[in-house]
Amino acid sequence: MPNPHLKNILVVDDSKYVRTIIKNAITRCNEIDANLFMAESYEQTQELIAKHHFHIAVLDVTLPDAPNGEVIDLLISHDVPVVVLTGGINKASKNVILEKDIVEYITKSNPQSISYIVAVVKRVLKNYDAYILLVDDSKSMRMTTRLHLERLHVNVLEASSAEEAIEILQESEKYIPLVLTDHEMPGMSGMELTLQLRQTYSKDRLSIIAISGSENSKVATDFIRHGANDFIKKPFTNEELAVRINVNLELIDLFRQSKETASKDFLTGLFNRRFFFESGIPILDKAKRKKVPVAVAMLDIDFFKRINDTFGHDVGDIAIKEVKTILEKYLRGSDLIARFGGEEFCILMENISVQDLQNKFESIRKAFENNTITHDLISFSYTVSIGICYGSSTSLESMINFSDKALYEAKGTGRNKLVIHTHN
């Protein structure tokens, strides 16, 4: 059964050999986690489309029951991004295909075709979760550019001025990796916006692509000097915009993956202490601007040394990994969770009432209390103590200190307890 939480990929080819090669290549890619569906004919494709929503399709042009590329139109009519794979057709037929709203055209004779298919599929699937901030004072230009961007299946946010763009970046709950800005705008120009954004966001965190119709060649170099990652001169083609956007998103992804690897705890995959501080301070700053409450929770496994001494360190590691499983089950996706070291974990939450906070962490405490872990022939259970600092944000370090004191109180009064200290 397909996983309803994953995106769906459709591969259409009358050759079982080709379908298998593509399937194996996509499956081997660690960055693609999706449901794979196979079809060998137009009829099978129709049946699958009737049952499932597809996020991308890789397909052969010529099928036994649809020899003239009819399957392309079928999928496009259902708003499915299409990657065309063909064994080779004449120039006239190729031009007809290229005029259609397809993502890419790939020939089977190309030795790199399979790896290129995987790269395109990976990029399109990632684009569904990517947000681009489009900045232009012209409503008609924003509308036109938005249509181009939506063909890449990215999510588009709009700002009619540089000032509005800065506000969106500061206040948005969404991760925005790329800004596409016009140059000449009333008030703050695109170049001034770029310079100001670079004071807050590094090039490996936020990619800025500038657009200008100026005939002055110095504009492009000035934009790059001011911190832009890329520059596009008007008028531009759909293909040029697509290539620039995808390349910049890919680079940001690579930077992000590299940073995440260095920021993750090797045992649990949760963030480490250093990343918690790097990310937590901006979260507190935003909460302060929005005047919403925050909470810092410290969670510690009770009598963890006893688990290690009784069952060994391998079982102790299993106990630590179980903390991640339970926390991720009960906490929100926006909550910042980190392993601080040993058996100690820290959680940062914003915009939550004290009652909801108490209910949530009481549920977490009970989940540990009622949980039994079985490993080989060993069964064991353990409890946790939780200390929380709740209220207006002061500094992250002081909130951690207050939550530590609450944790110490929970430990000192019998363990397997939740203690909340409120601070205004």
GROMACS .gro file of C-alpha atoms in nm:
model
  424
    1MET     CA    1   0.000   0.000   0.000
    2PRO     CA    2   0.135   0.347  -0.087
    3ASN     CA    3   0.221   0.578   0.202
    4PRO     CA    4  -0.036   0.863   0.197
    5HIS     CA    5   0.217   1.101   0.354
    6LEU     CA    6   0.464   1.067   0.065
    7LYS     CA    7   0.460   1.218  -0.283
    8ASN     CA    8   0.380   0.998  -0.584
    9ILE     CA    9   0.602   0.929  -0.886
   10LEU     CA   10   0.470   0.769  -1.205
   11VAL     CA   11   0.696   0.592  -1.456
   12VAL     CA   12   0.537   0.508  -1.793
   13ASP     CA   13   0.726   0.294  -2.046
   14ASP     CA   14   0.631  -0.015  -2.244
   15SER     CA   15   0.976  -0.164  -2.174
   16LYS     CA   16   0.994  -0.351  -1.844
   17TYR     CA   17   1.374  -0.320  -1.860
   18VAL     CA   18   1.358   0.061  -1.878
   19ARG     CA   19   1.096   0.082  -1.603
   20THR     CA   20   1.310  -0.135  -1.375
   21ILE     CA   21   1.626   0.071  -1.436
   22ILE     CA   22   1.445   0.397  -1.357
   23LYS     CA   23   1.276   0.246  -1.052
   24ASN     CA   24   1.606   0.114  -0.913
   25ALA     CA   25   1.784   0.445  -0.973
   26ILE     CA   26   1.514   0.646  -0.796
   27THR     CA   27   1.493   0.397  -0.509
   28ARG     CA   28   1.870   0.419  -0.452
   29CYS     CA   29   1.855   0.798  -0.415
   30ASN     CA   30   1.849   0.872  -0.041
   31GLU     CA   31   1.701   1.217  -0.103
   32ILE     CA   32   1.388   1.081  -0.272
   33ASP     CA   33   1.130   0.931  -0.039
   34ALA     CA   34   0.819   0.872  -0.249
   35ASN     CA   35   0.568   0.616  -0.371
   36LEU     CA   36   0.661   0.469  -0.711
   37PHE     CA   37   0.396   0.358  -0.961
   38MET     CA   38   0.463   0.178  -1.291
   39ALA     CA   39   0.256   0.174  -1.611
   40GLU     CA   40   0.331   0.016  -1.948
   41SER     CA   41   0.045   0.163  -2.152
   42TYR     CA   42  -0.186   0.461  -2.197
   43GLU     CA   43  -0.473   0.255  -2.055
   44GLN     CA   44  -0.281   0.169  -1.736
   45THR     CA   45  -0.183   0.534  -1.700
   46GLN     CA   46  -0.549   0.637  -1.716
   47GLU     CA   47  -0.637   0.383  -1.447
   48LEU     CA   48  -0.362   0.506  -1.213
   49ILE     CA   49  -0.449   0.874  -1.263
   50ALA     CA   50  -0.809   0.796  -1.169
   51LYS     CA   51  -0.691   0.656  -0.835
   52HIS     CA   52  -0.390   0.870  -0.738
   53HIS     CA   53  -0.256   1.224  -0.752
   54PHE     CA   54   0.093   1.231  -0.905
   55HIS     CA   55   0.361   1.489  -0.830
   56ILE     CA   56   0.578   1.400  -1.130
   57ALA     CA   57   0.577   1.154  -1.421
   58VAL     CA   58   0.864   1.011  -1.626
   59LEU     CA   59   0.728   0.873  -1.950
   60ASP     CA   60   0.807   0.740  -2.293
   61VAL     CA   61   0.651   0.926  -2.585
   62THR     CA   62   0.562   0.618  -2.787
   63LEU     CA   63   0.333   0.358  -2.631
   64PRO     CA   64   0.162   0.064  -2.805
   65ASP     CA   65  -0.185   0.214  -2.751
   66ALA     CA   66  -0.073   0.579  -2.782
   67PRO     CA   67   0.204   0.607  -3.044
   68ASN     CA   68   0.188   0.985  -3.094
   69GLY     CA   69   0.264   1.113  -2.746
   70GLU     CA   70  -0.098   1.124  -2.629
   71VAL     CA   71   0.013   1.024  -2.278
   72ILE     CA   72   0.192   1.361  -2.244
   73ASP     CA   73  -0.132   1.554  -2.296
   74LEU     CA   74  -0.315   1.319  -2.060
   75LEU     CA   75  -0.078   1.390  -1.773
   76ILE     CA   76  -0.050   1.764  -1.843
   77SER     CA   77  -0.431   1.785  -1.837
   78HIS     CA   78  -0.414   1.649  -1.482
   79ASP     CA   79  -0.150   1.908  -1.380
   80VAL     CA   80   0.125   1.648  -1.349
   81PRO     CA   81   0.483   1.769  -1.422
   82VAL     CA   82   0.615   1.562  -1.711
   83VAL     CA   83   0.968   1.444  -1.788
   84VAL     CA   84   0.974   1.303  -2.141
   85LEU     CA   85   1.204   1.008  -2.210
   86THR     CA   86   1.242   0.893  -2.568
   87GLY     CA   87   1.455   0.660  -2.774
   88GLY     CA   88   1.485   0.918  -3.049
   89ILE     CA   89   1.235   1.085  -3.281
   90ASN     CA   90   1.257   1.316  -3.580
   91LYS     CA   91   1.316   1.689  -3.539
   92ALA     CA   92   0.959   1.789  -3.625
   93SER     CA   93   0.811   1.557  -3.362
   94LYS     CA   94   1.066   1.675  -3.109
   95ASN     CA   95   0.968   2.039  -3.166
   96VAL     CA   96   0.602   1.951  -3.112
   97ILE     CA   97   0.688   1.791  -2.778
   98LEU     CA   98   0.906   2.083  -2.668
   99GLU     CA   99   0.617   2.322  -2.731
  100LYS     CA  100   0.418   2.139  -2.465
  101ASP     CA  101   0.438   2.236  -2.098
  102ILE     CA  102   0.693   1.971  -2.002
  103VAL     CA  103   0.965   1.986  -1.738
  104GLU     CA  104   1.243   1.820  -1.937
  105TYR     CA  105   1.316   1.621  -2.253
  106ILE     CA  106   1.571   1.338  -2.220
  107THR     CA  107   1.694   1.090  -2.481
  108LYS     CA  108   1.755   0.728  -2.383
  109SER     CA  109   2.075   0.720  -2.589
  110ASN     CA  110   2.242   0.967  -2.353
  111PRO     CA  111   2.472   0.767  -2.117
  112GLN     CA  112   2.383   1.008  -1.835
  113SER     CA  113   2.007   0.993  -1.897
  114ILE     CA  114   1.917   0.784  -1.590
  115SER     CA  115   2.120   0.994  -1.345
  116TYR     CA  116   1.974   1.308  -1.504
  117ILE     CA  117   1.619   1.171  -1.462
  118VAL     CA  118   1.688   1.115  -1.092
  119ALA     CA  119   1.825   1.470  -1.055
  120VAL     CA  120   1.520   1.624  -1.226
  121VAL     CA  121   1.274   1.416  -1.022
  122LYS     CA  122   1.454   1.509  -0.700
  123ARG     CA  123   1.446   1.881  -0.784
  124VAL     CA  124   1.078   1.887  -0.881
  125LEU     CA  125   0.974   1.699  -0.565
  126LYS     CA  126   1.178   1.939  -0.352
  127ASN     CA  127   1.023   2.237  -0.529
  128TYR     CA  128   0.681   2.144  -0.393
  129ASP     CA  129   0.811   2.239  -0.048
  130ALA     CA  130   1.022   2.539  -0.157
  131TYR     CA  131   0.910   2.899  -0.107
  132ILE     CA  132   1.030   3.186  -0.325
  133LEU     CA  133   0.972   3.550  -0.234
  134LEU     CA  134   0.899   3.757  -0.546
  135VAL     CA  135   0.963   4.131  -0.501
  136ASP     CA  136   0.837   4.376  -0.765
  137ASP     CA  137   0.633   4.696  -0.742
  138SER     CA  138   0.459   4.614  -1.073
  139LYS     CA  139   0.151   4.396  -1.021
  140SER     CA  140   0.149   4.284  -1.386
  141MET     CA  141   0.518   4.183  -1.372
  142ARG     CA  142   0.458   3.993  -1.048
  143MET     CA  143   0.168   3.810  -1.212
  144THR     CA  144   0.373   3.720  -1.521
  145THR     CA  145   0.677   3.607  -1.321
  146ARG     CA  146   0.457   3.416  -1.079
  147LEU     CA  147   0.314   3.211  -1.367
  148HIS     CA  148   0.669   3.127  -1.480
  149LEU     CA  149   0.767   3.024  -1.126
  150GLU     CA  150   0.457   2.813  -1.070
  151ARG     CA  151   0.555   2.606  -1.373
  152LEU     CA  152   0.850   2.496  -1.158
  153HIS     CA  153   0.598   2.386  -0.892
  154VAL     CA  154   0.743   2.613  -0.625
  155ASN     CA  155   0.534   2.812  -0.377
  156VAL     CA  156   0.539   3.185  -0.447
  157LEU     CA  157   0.506   3.465  -0.191
  158GLU     CA  158   0.473   3.822  -0.320
  159ALA     CA  159   0.593   4.160  -0.196
  160SER     CA  160   0.517   4.490  -0.372
  161SER     CA  161   0.810   4.670  -0.209
  162ALA     CA  162   1.147   4.603  -0.052
  163GLU     CA  163   1.011   4.706   0.286
  164GLU     CA  164   0.729   4.450   0.261
  165ALA     CA  165   0.982   4.183   0.158
  166ILE     CA  166   1.189   4.243   0.471
  167GLU     CA  167   0.877   4.217   0.686
  168ILE     CA  168   0.772   3.889   0.521
  169LEU     CA  169   1.116   3.736   0.574
  170GLN     CA  170   1.115   3.840   0.941
  171GLU     CA  171   0.761   3.728   1.021
  172SER     CA  172   0.698   3.427   0.797
  173GLU     CA  173   0.669   3.086   0.962
  174LYS     CA  174   0.787   2.932   0.635
  175TYR     CA  175   1.147   2.867   0.538
  176ILE     CA  176   1.220   3.095   0.241
  177PRO     CA  177   1.548   3.001   0.067
  178LEU     CA  178   1.528   3.238  -0.232
  179VAL     CA  179   1.437   3.600  -0.307
  180LEU     CA  180   1.376   3.713  -0.666
  181THR     CA  181   1.385   4.092  -0.673
  182ASP     CA  182   1.340   4.364  -0.932
  183HIS     CA  183   1.594   4.646  -0.937
  184GLU     CA  184   1.404   4.973  -0.980
  185MET     CA  185   1.129   5.017  -0.721
  186PRO     CA  186   0.988   5.320  -0.535
  187GLY     CA  187   1.149   5.372  -0.196
  188MET     CA  188   1.415   5.110  -0.134
  189SER     CA  189   1.563   4.970  -0.456
  190GLY     CA  190   1.637   4.605  -0.522
  191MET     CA  191   2.007   4.674  -0.476
  192GLU     CA  192   1.947   4.841  -0.140
  193LEU     CA  193   1.725   4.548  -0.041
  194THR     CA  194   2.003   4.305  -0.131
  195LEU     CA  195   2.255   4.499   0.078
  196GLN     CA  196   2.021   4.510   0.378
  197LEU     CA  197   1.929   4.141   0.357
  198ARG     CA  198   2.295   4.043   0.350
  199GLN     CA  199   2.338   4.203   0.691
  200THR     CA  200   2.107   3.933   0.829
  201TYR     CA  201   2.118   3.639   0.587
  202SER     CA  202   2.435   3.482   0.449
  203LYS     CA  203   2.461   3.354   0.091
  204ASP     CA  204   2.439   2.995   0.208
  205ARG     CA  205   2.112   3.068   0.392
  206LEU     CA  206   1.929   3.295   0.146
  207SER     CA  207   1.986   3.311  -0.228
  208ILE     CA  208   1.909   3.646  -0.392
  209ILE     CA  209   1.851   3.669  -0.766
  210ALA     CA  210   1.824   4.021  -0.906
  211ILE     CA  211   1.628   4.112  -1.220
  212SER     CA  212   1.676   4.428  -1.424
  213GLY     CA  213   1.605   4.558  -1.772
  214SER     CA  214   1.879   4.821  -1.746
  215GLU     CA  215   2.116   4.849  -2.041
  216ASN     CA  216   2.393   4.953  -1.804
  217SER     CA  217   2.622   4.650  -1.769
  218LYS     CA  218   2.748   4.788  -1.438
  219VAL     CA  219   2.412   4.706  -1.273
  220ALA     CA  220   2.483   4.332  -1.281
  221THR     CA  221   2.830   4.365  -1.127
  222ASP     CA  222   2.702   4.609  -0.864
  223PHE     CA  223   2.429   4.367  -0.762
  224ILE     CA  224   2.684   4.087  -0.721
  225ARG     CA  225   2.908   4.320  -0.517
  226HIS     CA  226   2.613   4.406  -0.294
  227GLY     CA  227   2.557   4.037  -0.221
  228ALA     CA  228   2.330   3.895  -0.492
  229ASN     CA  229   2.391   3.531  -0.583
  230ASP     CA  230   2.278   3.573  -0.942
  231PHE     CA  231   2.149   3.825  -1.196
  232ILE     CA  232   1.897   3.793  -1.480
  233LYS     CA  233   1.856   4.057  -1.750
  234LYS     CA  234   1.511   4.137  -1.887
  235PRO     CA  235   1.367   4.011  -2.110
  236PHE     CA  236   1.438   3.650  -2.015
  237THR     CA  237   1.305   3.317  -2.137
  238ASN     CA  238   1.117   3.061  -1.928
  239GLU     CA  239   1.409   2.824  -1.971
  240GLU     CA  240   1.665   3.077  -1.843
  241LEU     CA  241   1.456   3.160  -1.537
  242ALA     CA  242   1.396   2.790  -1.465
  243VAL     CA  243   1.767   2.705  -1.486
  244ARG     CA  244   1.872   2.996  -1.261
  245ILE     CA  245   1.603   2.922  -1.002
  246ASN     CA  246   1.674   2.548  -0.990
  247VAL     CA  247   2.053   2.592  -0.973
  248ASN     CA  248   2.024   2.841  -0.686
  249LEU     CA  249   1.776   2.623  -0.496
  250GLU     CA  250   2.008   2.325  -0.546
  251LEU     CA  251   2.305   2.517  -0.403
  252ILE     CA  252   2.104   2.631  -0.101
  253ASP     CA  253   1.997   2.268  -0.048
  254LEU     CA  254   2.360   2.154  -0.056
  255PHE     CA  255   2.464   2.422   0.195
  256ARG     CA  256   2.170   2.333   0.417
  257GLN     CA  257   2.246   1.959   0.405
  258SER     CA  258   2.610   2.022   0.489
  259LYS     CA  259   2.514   2.244   0.782
  260GLU     CA  260   2.253   1.995   0.904
  261THR     CA  261   2.508   1.714   0.902
  262ALA     CA  262   2.736   1.920   1.126
  263SER     CA  263   2.440   2.021   1.344
  264LYS     CA  264   2.297   1.675   1.412
  265ASP     CA  265   2.358   1.440   1.704
  266PHE     CA  266   2.510   1.123   1.558
  267LEU     CA  267   2.303   0.881   1.770
  268THR     CA  268   1.950   1.023   1.748
  269GLY     CA  269   1.960   1.245   1.442
  270LEU     CA  270   1.823   1.529   1.654
  271PHE     CA  271   1.991   1.869   1.650
  272ASN     CA  272   2.289   1.918   1.880
  273ARG     CA  273   2.346   2.181   2.149
  274ARG     CA  274   2.534   2.420   1.921
  275PHE     CA  275   2.259   2.425   1.660
  276PHE     CA  276   1.997   2.468   1.932
  277PHE     CA  277   2.158   2.795   2.037
  278GLU     CA  278   2.216   2.913   1.679
  279SER     CA  279   1.851   2.854   1.584
  280GLY     CA  280   1.691   2.923   1.921
  281ILE     CA  281   1.807   3.283   1.956
  282PRO     CA  282   1.632   3.400   1.633
  283ILE     CA  283   1.317   3.211   1.739
  284LEU     CA  284   1.315   3.398   2.071
  285ASP     CA  285   1.378   3.730   1.895
  286LYS     CA  286   1.080   3.670   1.665
  287ALA     CA  287   0.860   3.570   1.959
  288LYS     CA  288   0.957   3.891   2.136
  289ARG     CA  289   0.860   4.103   1.831
  290LYS     CA  290   0.528   3.919   1.797
  291LYS     CA  291   0.472   3.929   2.174
  292VAL     CA  292   0.396   3.558   2.198
  293PRO     CA  293   0.499   3.334   2.490
  294VAL     CA  294   0.779   3.080   2.465
  295ALA     CA  295   0.875   2.771   2.660
  296VAL     CA  296   1.206   2.595   2.714
  297ALA     CA  297   1.179   2.238   2.843
  298MET     CA  298   1.459   2.022   2.979
  299LEU     CA  299   1.391   1.646   2.979
  300ASP     CA  300   1.614   1.389   3.147
  301ILE     CA  301   1.590   1.008   3.166
  302ASP     CA  302   1.549   0.892   3.527
  303PHE     CA  303   1.817   0.652   3.658
  304PHE     CA  304   1.982   0.629   3.317
  305LYS     CA  305   2.307   0.500   3.468
  306ARG     CA  306   2.112   0.203   3.605
  307ILE     CA  307   2.001   0.112   3.249
  308ASN     CA  308   2.361   0.118   3.126
  309ASP     CA  309   2.492  -0.076   3.426
  310THR     CA  310   2.218  -0.341   3.406
  311PHE     CA  311   2.181  -0.396   3.032
  312GLY     CA  312   2.491  -0.239   2.875
  313HIS     CA  313   2.557   0.074   2.671
  314ASP     CA  314   2.397  -0.064   2.353
  315VAL     CA  315   2.063  -0.086   2.534
  316GLY     CA  316   2.129   0.258   2.681
  317ASP     CA  317   2.160   0.390   2.325
  318ILE     CA  318   1.824   0.231   2.240
  319ALA     CA  319   1.669   0.410   2.539
  320ILE     CA  320   1.808   0.742   2.415
  321LYS     CA  321   1.676   0.684   2.062
  322GLU     CA  322   1.332   0.610   2.208
  323VAL     CA  323   1.324   0.963   2.350
  324LYS     CA  324   1.341   1.103   1.998
  325THR     CA  325   1.059   0.874   1.881
  326ILE     CA  326   0.823   0.977   2.160
  327LEU     CA  327   0.905   1.349   2.146
  328GLU     CA  328   0.852   1.367   1.769
  329LYS     CA  329   0.519   1.186   1.810
  330TYR     CA  330   0.380   1.443   2.055
  331LEU     CA  331   0.552   1.769   1.961
  332ARG     CA  332   0.477   2.005   1.672
  333GLY     CA  333   0.687   2.021   1.358
  334SER     CA  334   0.780   2.382   1.443
  335ASP     CA  335   0.920   2.290   1.787
  336LEU     CA  336   1.300   2.283   1.815
  337ILE     CA  337   1.426   1.959   1.973
  338ALA     CA  338   1.791   1.893   2.060
  339ARG     CA  339   1.995   1.637   2.247
  340PHE     CA  340   2.215   1.834   2.484
  341GLY     CA  341   2.431   1.537   2.572
  342GLY     CA  342   2.403   1.207   2.755
  343GLU     CA  343   2.040   1.150   2.855
  344GLU     CA  344   1.941   1.519   2.851
  345PHE     CA  345   1.719   1.681   2.589
  346CYS     CA  346   1.601   2.038   2.537
  347ILE     CA  347   1.289   2.164   2.357
  348LEU     CA  348   1.203   2.520   2.251
  349MET     CA  349   0.840   2.605   2.175
  350GLU     CA  350   0.672   2.933   2.084
  351ASN     CA  351   0.314   3.056   2.077
  352ILE     CA  352   0.161   2.800   2.313
  353SER     CA  353  -0.061   2.853   2.619
  354VAL     CA  354   0.055   2.731   2.957
  355GLN     CA  355  -0.242   2.493   2.975
  356ASP     CA  356  -0.165   2.338   2.634
  357LEU     CA  357   0.200   2.317   2.737
  358GLN     CA  358   0.113   2.133   3.059
  359ASN     CA  359  -0.124   1.894   2.880
  360LYS     CA  360   0.130   1.817   2.608
  361PHE     CA  361   0.421   1.743   2.841
  362GLU     CA  362   0.204   1.552   3.085
  363SER     CA  363   0.107   1.330   2.789
  364ILE     CA  364   0.476   1.291   2.707
  365ARG     CA  365   0.559   1.200   3.067
  366LYS     CA  366   0.282   0.938   3.072
  367ALA     CA  367   0.393   0.800   2.734
  368PHE     CA  368   0.735   0.720   2.882
  369GLU     CA  369   0.579   0.583   3.200
  370ASN     CA  370   0.358   0.341   3.004
  371ASN     CA  371   0.618   0.247   2.742
  372THR     CA  372   0.805  -0.084   2.735
  373ILE     CA  373   1.107  -0.140   2.512
  374THR     CA  374   1.192  -0.491   2.394
  375HIS     CA  375   1.536  -0.567   2.251
  376ASP     CA  376   1.647  -0.924   2.182
  377LEU     CA  377   1.545  -1.106   2.502
  378ILE     CA  378   1.543  -0.790   2.715
  379SER     CA  379   1.235  -0.588   2.812
  380PHE     CA  380   1.268  -0.271   3.015
  381SER     CA  381   1.099   0.062   3.080
  382TYR     CA  382   1.199   0.397   3.224
  383THR     CA  383   1.050   0.731   3.325
  384VAL     CA  384   1.158   1.088   3.260
  385SER     CA  385   1.164   1.411   3.459
  386ILE     CA  386   1.076   1.739   3.288
  387GLY     CA  387   1.147   2.098   3.390
  388ILE     CA  388   1.002   2.391   3.195
  389CYS     CA  389   1.052   2.767   3.192
  390TYR     CA  390   0.748   2.943   3.041
  391GLY     CA  391   0.670   3.307   2.968
  392SER     CA  392   0.805   3.610   2.788
  393SER     CA  393   1.138   3.559   2.619
  394THR     CA  394   1.436   3.712   2.796
  395SER     CA  395   1.746   3.531   2.679
  396LEU     CA  396   1.779   3.171   2.571
  397GLU     CA  397   2.054   3.107   2.822
  398SER     CA  398   1.849   3.238   3.115
  399MET     CA  399   1.543   3.035   3.010
  400ILE     CA  400   1.756   2.721   2.994
  401ASN     CA  401   1.889   2.799   3.343
  402PHE     CA  402   1.534   2.839   3.478
  403SER     CA  403   1.420   2.515   3.312
  404ASP     CA  404   1.726   2.341   3.460
  405LYS     CA  405   1.615   2.454   3.807
  406ALA     CA  406   1.264   2.320   3.738
  407LEU     CA  407   1.418   1.990   3.625
  408TYR     CA  408   1.629   1.976   3.942
  409GLU     CA  409   1.309   2.026   4.143
  410ALA     CA  410   1.134   1.744   3.952
  411LYS     CA  411   1.430   1.513   4.019
  412GLY     CA  412   1.456   1.614   4.383
  413THR     CA  413   1.090   1.552   4.464
  414GLY     CA  414   1.068   1.195   4.341
  415ARG     CA  415   1.138   1.192   3.965
  416ASN     CA  416   0.884   1.099   3.693
  417LYS     CA  417   0.745   1.452   3.735
  418LEU     CA  418   0.668   1.765   3.536
  419VAL     CA  419   0.753   2.103   3.693
  420ILE     CA  420   0.673   2.433   3.520
  421HIS     CA  421   0.815   2.769   3.632
  422THR     CA  422   0.649   3.076   3.479
  423HIS     CA  423   0.841   3.401   3.421
  424ASN     CA  424   0.703   3.728   3.282
   0.00000   0.00000   0.00000
